[in-house]
mmCIF file of C-alpha atoms in Angstrom:
data_model
loop_
_atom_site.group_PDB
_atom_site.id
_atom_site.type_symbol
_atom_site.label_atom_id
_atom_site.label_comp_id
_atom_site.label_asym_id
_atom_site.label_seq_id
_atom_site.Cartn_x
_atom_site.Cartn_y
_atom_site.Cartn_z
ATOM 1 C CA MET A 1 0.000 0.000 0.000
ATOM 2 C CA ASN A 2 1.157 3.507 -0.768
ATOM 3 C CA LEU A 3 1.226 6.450 1.620
ATOM 4 C CA ASP A 4 -1.960 7.929 0.161
ATOM 5 C CA ASP A 5 -3.991 4.710 0.509
ATOM 6 C CA LYS A 6 -6.507 4.493 3.346
ATOM 7 C CA VAL A 7 -5.650 2.425 6.386
ATOM 8 C CA CYS A 8 -8.809 3.305 8.333
ATOM 9 C CA TYR A 9 -11.841 3.065 6.065
ATOM 10 C CA CYS A 10 -14.253 3.979 8.855
ATOM 11 C CA PHE A 11 -12.776 7.452 9.287
ATOM 12 C CA HIS A 12 -10.941 7.818 5.959
ATOM 13 C CA VAL A 13 -7.428 8.055 7.465
ATOM 14 C CA SER A 14 -4.524 7.511 5.066
ATOM 15 C CA ARG A 15 -1.219 5.844 5.788
ATOM 16 C CA ARG A 16 0.547 9.169 5.111
ATOM 17 C CA LYS A 17 -1.549 10.957 7.733
ATOM 18 C CA LEU A 18 -0.810 8.255 10.310
ATOM 19 C CA VAL A 19 2.924 8.165 9.555
ATOM 20 C CA ASN A 20 3.182 11.949 9.826
ATOM 21 C CA TRP A 21 1.107 11.981 13.004
ATOM 22 C CA VAL A 22 3.456 9.460 14.632
ATOM 23 C CA LYS A 23 6.524 11.474 13.579
ATOM 24 C CA HIS A 24 5.101 14.726 14.963
ATOM 25 C CA ASN A 25 3.436 13.410 18.129
ATOM 26 C CA ALA A 26 5.777 10.600 19.257
ATOM 27 C CA PRO A 27 3.086 8.377 20.803
ATOM 28 C CA LYS A 28 4.168 6.105 23.631
ATOM 29 C CA VAL A 29 1.803 3.247 22.739
ATOM 30 C CA PRO A 30 0.032 2.183 19.508
ATOM 31 C CA SER A 31 -3.436 2.956 20.867
ATOM 32 C CA GLN A 32 -2.573 6.658 20.824
ATOM 33 C CA LEU A 33 -2.844 6.561 17.019
ATOM 34 C CA SER A 34 -6.605 6.717 17.566
ATOM 35 C CA MET A 35 -6.032 10.415 18.220
ATOM 36 C CA CYS A 36 -5.238 10.738 14.509
ATOM 37 C CA GLY A 37 -8.686 11.166 13.007
ATOM 38 C CA GLY A 38 -10.241 8.418 15.132
ATOM 39 C CA ALA A 39 -8.282 5.683 13.368
ATOM 40 C CA GLY A 40 -8.990 2.266 14.839
ATOM 41 C CA THR A 41 -12.110 3.292 16.758
ATOM 42 C CA GLY A 42 -14.684 2.117 14.205
ATOM 43 C CA CYS A 43 -14.865 -1.520 13.124
ATOM 44 C CA GLY A 44 -11.392 -2.332 14.483
ATOM 45 C CA TRP A 45 -10.012 -3.847 11.276
ATOM 46 C CA CYS A 46 -7.074 -1.444 11.043
ATOM 47 C CA ILE A 47 -5.817 -1.840 14.634
ATOM 48 C CA PRO A 48 -3.105 -4.421 13.763
ATOM 49 C CA PHE A 49 -1.953 -2.126 10.948
ATOM 50 C CA LEU A 50 -1.860 0.876 13.289
ATOM 51 C CA ARG A 51 0.431 -1.189 15.508
ATOM 52 C CA GLN A 52 2.606 -1.881 12.481
ATOM 53 C CA ILE A 53 2.842 1.817 11.596
ATOM 54 C CA PHE A 54 3.685 2.597 15.216
ATOM 55 C CA ARG A 55 6.383 -0.072 15.236
ATOM 56 C CA GLN A 56 7.881 1.163 11.959
ATOM 57 C CA GLN A 57 7.864 4.860 12.877
ATOM 58 C CA ALA A 58 8.404 4.912 16.637
ATOM 59 C CA PRO A 59 9.823 1.585 17.819
ATOM 60 C CA PRO A 60 9.375 1.335 21.579
ATOM 61 C CA ALA A 61 12.347 0.705 23.826
ATOM 62 C CA GLY A 62 12.252 -2.848 25.126
ATOM 63 C CA GLY A 63 9.451 -3.931 22.820
ATOM 64 C CA CYS A 64 5.697 -3.685 23.095
ATOM 65 C CA SER A 65 3.712 -6.880 23.527
ATOM 66 C CA SER A 66 0.662 -5.401 21.761
ATOM 67 C CA CYS A 67 2.724 -4.625 18.637
ATOM 68 C CA VAL A 68 3.724 -8.105 17.545
ATOM 69 C CA GLU A 69 0.562 -9.454 15.898
ATOM 70 C CA VAL A 70 1.167 -8.363 12.297
ATOM 71 C CA PRO A 71 4.382 -9.042 10.359
ATOM 72 C CA GLU A 72 6.483 -5.923 9.786
ATOM 73 C CA ASP A 73 5.885 -5.710 6.020
ATOM 74 C CA THR A 74 2.173 -6.535 5.789
ATOM 75 C CA LEU A 75 1.048 -3.070 4.653
ATOM 76 C CA ASP A 76 3.852 -2.984 2.106
ATOM 77 C CA SER A 77 2.892 -6.344 0.596
ATOM 78 C CA LEU A 78 -0.859 -5.719 0.232
ATOM 79 C CA THR A 79 -2.443 -3.827 -2.616
ATOM 80 C CA PRO A 80 -5.197 -1.359 -1.680
ATOM 81 C CA GLU A 81 -7.695 -3.724 -3.313
ATOM 82 C CA GLU A 82 -6.483 -6.720 -1.270
ATOM 83 C CA TYR A 83 -6.564 -4.639 1.918
ATOM 84 C CA ALA A 84 -10.119 -3.457 1.173
ATOM 85 C CA ALA A 85 -11.286 -7.007 0.408
ATOM 86 C CA LEU A 86 -9.782 -8.348 3.643
ATOM 87 C CA ARG A 87 -11.463 -5.536 5.594
ATOM 88 C CA ALA A 88 -14.800 -6.335 3.915
ATOM 89 C CA ASP A 89 -14.441 -10.014 4.892
ATOM 90 C CA TYR A 90 -13.628 -8.963 8.470
ATOM 91 C CA VAL A 91 -16.746 -6.795 8.725
ATOM 92 C CA LYS A 92 -19.024 -9.339 7.015
ATOM 93 C CA ALA A 93 -17.810 -12.022 9.430
ATOM 94 C CA GLY A 94 -19.197 -9.887 12.246
ATOM 95 C CA HIS A 95 -15.891 -8.857 13.779
ATOM 96 C CA GLY A 96 -16.659 -5.147 13.696
ATOM 97 C CA THR A 97 -19.329 -2.651 12.767
ATOM 98 C CA PRO A 98 -18.322 0.409 10.753
ATOM 99 C CA PRO A 99 -19.809 3.679 12.003
ATOM 100 C CA PRO A 100 -22.244 5.762 9.924
ATOM 101 C CA GLY A 101 -20.355 7.456 7.108
ATOM 102 C CA ALA A 102 -17.729 4.738 6.809
ATOM 103 C CA THR A 103 -16.787 3.572 3.345
ATOM 104 C CA PRO A 104 -19.648 1.239 2.447
ATOM 105 C CA LEU A 105 -19.227 -2.383 1.473
ATOM 106 C CA LEU A 106 -20.608 -3.462 -1.875
ATOM 107 C CA GLU A 107 -21.869 -6.852 -2.955
ATOM 108 C CA GLY A 108 -19.117 -9.446 -3.072
ATOM 109 C CA GLY A 109 -17.122 -7.771 -0.302
ATOM 110 C CA GLU A 110 -15.761 -4.955 -2.432
ATOM 111 C CA VAL A 111 -15.328 -1.469 -1.035
ATOM 112 C CA ARG A 112 -16.485 1.546 -3.004
ATOM 113 C CA ALA A 113 -13.522 3.686 -4.069
ATOM 114 C CA GLU A 114 -13.769 7.337 -3.116
#
């Protein structure tokens, strides 16, 4: 995924915005990335990817047990289409509920491009 691709579909937060937010705000824990446009507070799909961005941009001293769930290069190896399809599967499986105004899911699990 590129910097301008969305990581949080619920609140339309791009990877670039998250990376810059981490650089400027130096969060102590990954959950603080929710302060960047509400990322991770909707359906929850992007939380492992927020941890990855945190780990890549502001590696914690001594490690962070909540940061080790997603391989380091996952965002780099997924296309935006693959990421959107995986998020659609996650939501359709009942693992999270997007808030009103989130990017809607289309038939077949696709996400409408905006």
